[in-house]
């Protein structure tokens, strides 16, 4: 498949790029600074050095692709941000403006925003709304806006929500819930989250669904 990855220099993005390249996909990584890519990756992929909000560059990067994965996120939990929402807006606009078959958009998101079915009672009624919502309020609001933009965009989409991301070694698999949360899905390794995003990008049956994942 022809895949374009945004956020490719982040912890999850690097994992997606590496896994996709080793699986034989044709990968384009959109990055602001190509020197931040691990040294083993540039020889395996095509690189577009541009800001994810660069309209011309984004349109070129998604044209003719089978799927686009956005692993854009923020590390700043203290201040309001629109990085995820703005990127989602640019990506959906770019995809709609293309003259070829629209690629599917896979959006990395966070399960802290969504207490609901699949959670145990403590997580659903205390941990997520009382503990995590205030702590992660800026990130959650940004991701919520991004999800809303994607859902109403008219492009084929899949949203993958994860709990806390860790840099531990892959567990070799993950659990998932389709349009519901995963019981005990408090965390997942970045490697396994990357696998989940790549699985969604390569599986048309995931289109139009919110999939929660955890180890």
Short mmCIF file of C-alpha atoms in Angstrom, two decimals:
data_model
loop_
_atom_site.label_atom_id
_atom_site.label_comp_id
_atom_site.label_asym_id
_atom_site.label_seq_id
_atom_site.Cartn_x
_atom_site.Cartn_y
_atom_site.Cartn_z
CA UNK A 1 0.00 0.00 0.00
CA UNK A 2 0.96 3.63 -0.45
CA UNK A 3 0.95 5.24 3.00
CA UNK A 4 1.67 8.77 4.17
CA UNK A 5 2.55 9.31 7.83
CA UNK A 6 2.26 12.64 9.64
CA UNK A 7 4.04 13.01 12.97
CA UNK A 8 6.68 10.59 11.77
CA UNK A 9 9.46 11.83 14.06
CA UNK A 10 7.45 11.27 17.24
CA UNK A 11 7.72 8.15 19.37
CA UNK A 12 4.66 6.51 17.82
CA UNK A 13 5.28 7.92 14.34
CA UNK A 14 8.76 6.41 14.12
CA UNK A 15 7.30 3.04 15.04
CA UNK A 16 4.62 3.30 12.35
CA UNK A 17 7.14 4.27 9.68
CA UNK A 18 9.53 1.47 10.58
CA UNK A 19 6.83 -1.21 10.75
CA UNK A 20 5.21 -0.07 7.50
CA UNK A 21 8.52 0.02 5.63
CA UNK A 22 9.57 -3.41 6.85
CA UNK A 23 6.15 -4.76 5.85
CA UNK A 24 6.83 -3.67 2.27
CA UNK A 25 4.54 -0.65 2.07
CA UNK A 26 5.48 2.43 0.07
CA UNK A 27 5.91 4.99 2.85
CA UNK A 28 6.09 8.78 2.73
CA UNK A 29 6.93 10.53 6.00
CA UNK A 30 5.97 14.19 6.40
CA UNK A 31 8.28 15.83 8.93
CA UNK A 32 9.32 19.34 9.92
CA UNK A 33 12.93 18.31 10.48
CA UNK A 34 14.25 15.24 8.66
CA UNK A 35 17.34 15.11 10.90
CA UNK A 36 15.11 13.97 13.75
CA UNK A 37 14.34 10.69 11.98
CA UNK A 38 16.28 7.66 13.24
CA UNK A 39 19.30 7.04 10.96
CA UNK A 40 17.99 3.68 9.73
CA UNK A 41 14.78 5.12 8.25
CA UNK A 42 15.68 7.59 5.47
CA UNK A 43 16.94 4.84 3.16
CA UNK A 44 13.62 2.97 3.49
CA UNK A 45 11.11 5.75 2.85
CA UNK A 46 10.35 8.93 0.96
CA UNK A 47 10.61 12.10 3.04
CA UNK A 48 8.68 15.34 2.67
CA UNK A 49 10.14 18.07 4.86
CA UNK A 50 7.27 20.46 5.58
CA UNK A 51 4.99 21.74 8.28
CA UNK A 52 1.80 19.69 8.60
CA UNK A 53 -0.14 22.97 8.20
CA UNK A 54 1.52 23.75 4.85
CA UNK A 55 -1.46 23.48 2.50
CA UNK A 56 0.50 22.86 -0.70
CA UNK A 57 2.83 20.29 0.85
CA UNK A 58 -0.01 18.43 2.57
CA UNK A 59 -2.03 18.17 -0.64
CA UNK A 60 0.97 16.78 -2.51
CA UNK A 61 1.75 14.29 0.25
CA UNK A 62 -1.73 12.76 0.36
CA UNK A 63 -2.43 12.72 -3.39
CA UNK A 64 -2.67 9.22 -4.80
CA UNK A 65 -2.16 7.48 -1.45
CA UNK A 66 -4.16 4.51 -0.17
CA UNK A 67 -4.17 5.71 3.43
CA UNK A 68 -2.94 8.60 5.56
CA UNK A 69 -2.04 8.14 9.23
CA UNK A 70 -1.87 11.12 11.57
CA UNK A 71 0.22 10.50 14.68
CA UNK A 72 0.35 14.22 15.47
CA UNK A 73 0.16 14.98 19.17
CA UNK A 74 1.31 17.42 21.80
CA UNK A 75 3.67 17.00 24.75
CA UNK A 76 2.53 20.23 26.39
CA UNK A 77 -0.20 19.45 28.92
CA UNK A 78 -0.20 22.87 30.58
CA UNK A 79 -1.36 25.18 27.79
CA UNK A 80 -4.24 25.25 25.29
CA UNK A 81 -3.35 23.85 21.90
CA UNK A 82 -4.96 23.30 18.50
CA UNK A 83 -2.21 21.29 16.83
CA UNK A 84 -4.28 18.11 16.46
CA UNK A 85 -7.46 19.91 15.39
CA UNK A 86 -5.68 22.17 12.92
CA UNK A 87 -3.82 19.22 11.41
CA UNK A 88 -7.07 17.27 11.10
CA UNK A 89 -8.63 20.21 9.30
CA UNK A 90 -5.75 20.55 6.85
CA UNK A 91 -5.63 16.80 6.18
CA UNK A 92 -9.35 16.38 5.55
CA UNK A 93 -9.40 19.42 3.26
CA UNK A 94 -6.39 18.11 1.34
CA UNK A 95 -7.91 14.66 0.97
CA UNK A 96 -11.23 16.06 -0.30
CA UNK A 97 -9.47 18.27 -2.83
CA UNK A 98 -7.62 15.39 -4.47
CA UNK A 99 -8.54 14.21 -7.95
CA UNK A 100 -7.82 10.56 -7.21
CA UNK A 101 -9.66 8.03 -5.04
CA UNK A 102 -9.75 9.42 -1.51
CA UNK A 103 -7.28 7.78 0.87
CA UNK A 104 -8.57 6.62 4.25
CA UNK A 105 -7.54 8.83 7.15
CA UNK A 106 -6.47 7.09 10.36
CA UNK A 107 -6.30 9.41 13.36
CA UNK A 108 -4.38 8.61 16.56
CA UNK A 109 -6.41 9.73 19.57
CA UNK A 110 -6.73 9.21 23.32
CA UNK A 111 -9.23 7.14 25.28
CA UNK A 112 -9.11 9.44 28.35
CA UNK A 113 -11.70 11.68 26.67
CA UNK A 114 -14.32 8.96 26.40
CA UNK A 115 -15.62 7.27 29.56
CA UNK A 116 -18.25 4.80 28.47
CA UNK A 117 -19.15 1.21 27.61
CA UNK A 118 -16.22 -1.15 27.97
CA UNK A 119 -14.77 0.65 30.98
CA UNK A 120 -15.08 -0.76 34.47
CA UNK A 121 -17.23 1.44 36.79
CA UNK A 122 -14.24 2.98 38.60
CA UNK A 123 -12.62 4.06 35.33
CA UNK A 124 -15.88 5.22 33.75
CA UNK A 125 -17.19 7.31 36.63
CA UNK A 126 -14.08 8.37 38.53
CA UNK A 127 -10.71 7.92 36.82
CA UNK A 128 -11.53 9.40 33.43
CA UNK A 129 -13.98 12.20 34.30
CA UNK A 130 -12.59 13.21 37.71
CA UNK A 131 -8.86 12.44 37.56
CA UNK A 132 -7.78 12.48 33.92
CA UNK A 133 -10.16 15.07 32.47
CA UNK A 134 -8.77 17.99 34.54
CA UNK A 135 -5.17 16.79 34.25
CA UNK A 136 -5.26 16.36 30.47
CA UNK A 137 -7.93 18.95 29.69
CA UNK A 138 -6.01 20.84 26.99
CA UNK A 139 -4.90 17.72 25.16
CA UNK A 140 -8.36 16.17 25.48
CA UNK A 141 -10.09 19.26 24.12
CA UNK A 142 -7.71 19.39 21.16
CA UNK A 143 -8.22 15.70 20.38
CA UNK A 144 -11.98 16.04 20.77
CA UNK A 145 -12.03 18.84 18.20
CA UNK A 146 -9.83 16.79 15.89
CA UNK A 147 -12.17 13.81 16.13
CA UNK A 148 -15.20 16.00 15.40
CA UNK A 149 -13.52 17.49 12.35
CA UNK A 150 -12.67 14.05 10.99
CA UNK A 151 -16.11 12.57 11.68
CA UNK A 152 -18.02 15.25 9.74
CA UNK A 153 -15.43 15.73 7.00
CA UNK A 154 -16.92 13.33 4.49
CA UNK A 155 -13.60 11.50 4.02
CA UNK A 156 -13.27 7.79 4.89
CA UNK A 157 -11.88 7.74 8.44
CA UNK A 158 -10.90 5.55 11.37
CA UNK A 159 -10.09 6.83 14.87
CA UNK A 160 -7.78 4.77 17.07
CA UNK A 161 -7.87 5.66 20.76
CA UNK A 162 -5.21 4.55 23.21
CA UNK A 163 -4.55 5.03 26.90
CA UNK A 164 -1.16 5.92 28.33
CA UNK A 165 1.65 5.24 25.85
CA UNK A 166 4.83 3.56 27.09
CA UNK A 167 8.24 3.04 25.51
CA UNK A 168 8.46 -0.55 26.69
CA UNK A 169 9.10 -3.45 24.34
CA UNK A 170 6.15 -4.59 22.25
CA UNK A 171 3.88 -7.14 23.90
CA UNK A 172 3.45 -8.81 20.53
CA UNK A 173 -0.22 -7.92 20.27
CA UNK A 174 -3.01 -5.73 21.60
CA UNK A 175 -6.66 -5.90 22.62
CA UNK A 176 -9.26 -3.75 20.94
CA UNK A 177 -12.85 -2.63 21.22
CA UNK A 178 -14.79 -1.44 18.20
CA UNK A 179 -16.97 1.58 19.01
CA UNK A 180 -16.44 0.91 22.71
CA UNK A 181 -13.61 1.05 25.22
CA UNK A 182 -11.31 -1.80 26.22
CA UNK A 183 -11.71 -3.17 29.74
CA UNK A 184 -8.48 -2.41 31.60
CA UNK A 185 -7.00 -0.67 28.57
CA UNK A 186 -5.08 1.82 30.68
CA UNK A 187 -1.90 1.70 28.62
CA UNK A 188 -0.24 0.32 25.51
CA UNK A 189 3.30 0.31 24.18
CA UNK A 190 4.03 2.75 21.37
CA UNK A 191 5.07 -0.19 19.21
CA UNK A 192 1.73 -1.93 19.68
CA UNK A 193 -0.19 1.32 19.20
CA UNK A 194 1.69 1.80 15.94
CA UNK A 195 0.68 -1.71 14.89
CA UNK A 196 -2.95 -0.91 15.64
CA UNK A 197 -2.81 2.25 13.54
CA UNK A 198 -1.16 0.39 10.67
CA UNK A 199 -3.68 -2.46 10.93
CA UNK A 200 -6.52 0.07 10.63
CA UNK A 201 -4.88 1.73 7.64
CA UNK A 202 -4.67 -1.56 5.78
CA UNK A 203 -8.14 -2.87 6.70
CA UNK A 204 -11.08 -1.18 4.90
CA UNK A 205 -13.49 -2.80 7.38
CA UNK A 206 -12.25 -0.34 10.02
CA UNK A 207 -13.61 2.63 8.08
CA UNK A 208 -16.14 4.69 10.01
CA UNK A 209 -15.30 3.18 13.39
CA UNK A 210 -13.67 4.35 16.60
CA UNK A 211 -11.38 1.59 17.84
CA UNK A 212 -9.96 1.62 21.35
CA UNK A 213 -6.79 -0.38 21.98
CA UNK A 214 -4.75 -1.50 24.98
CA UNK A 215 -2.28 -4.14 26.05
#
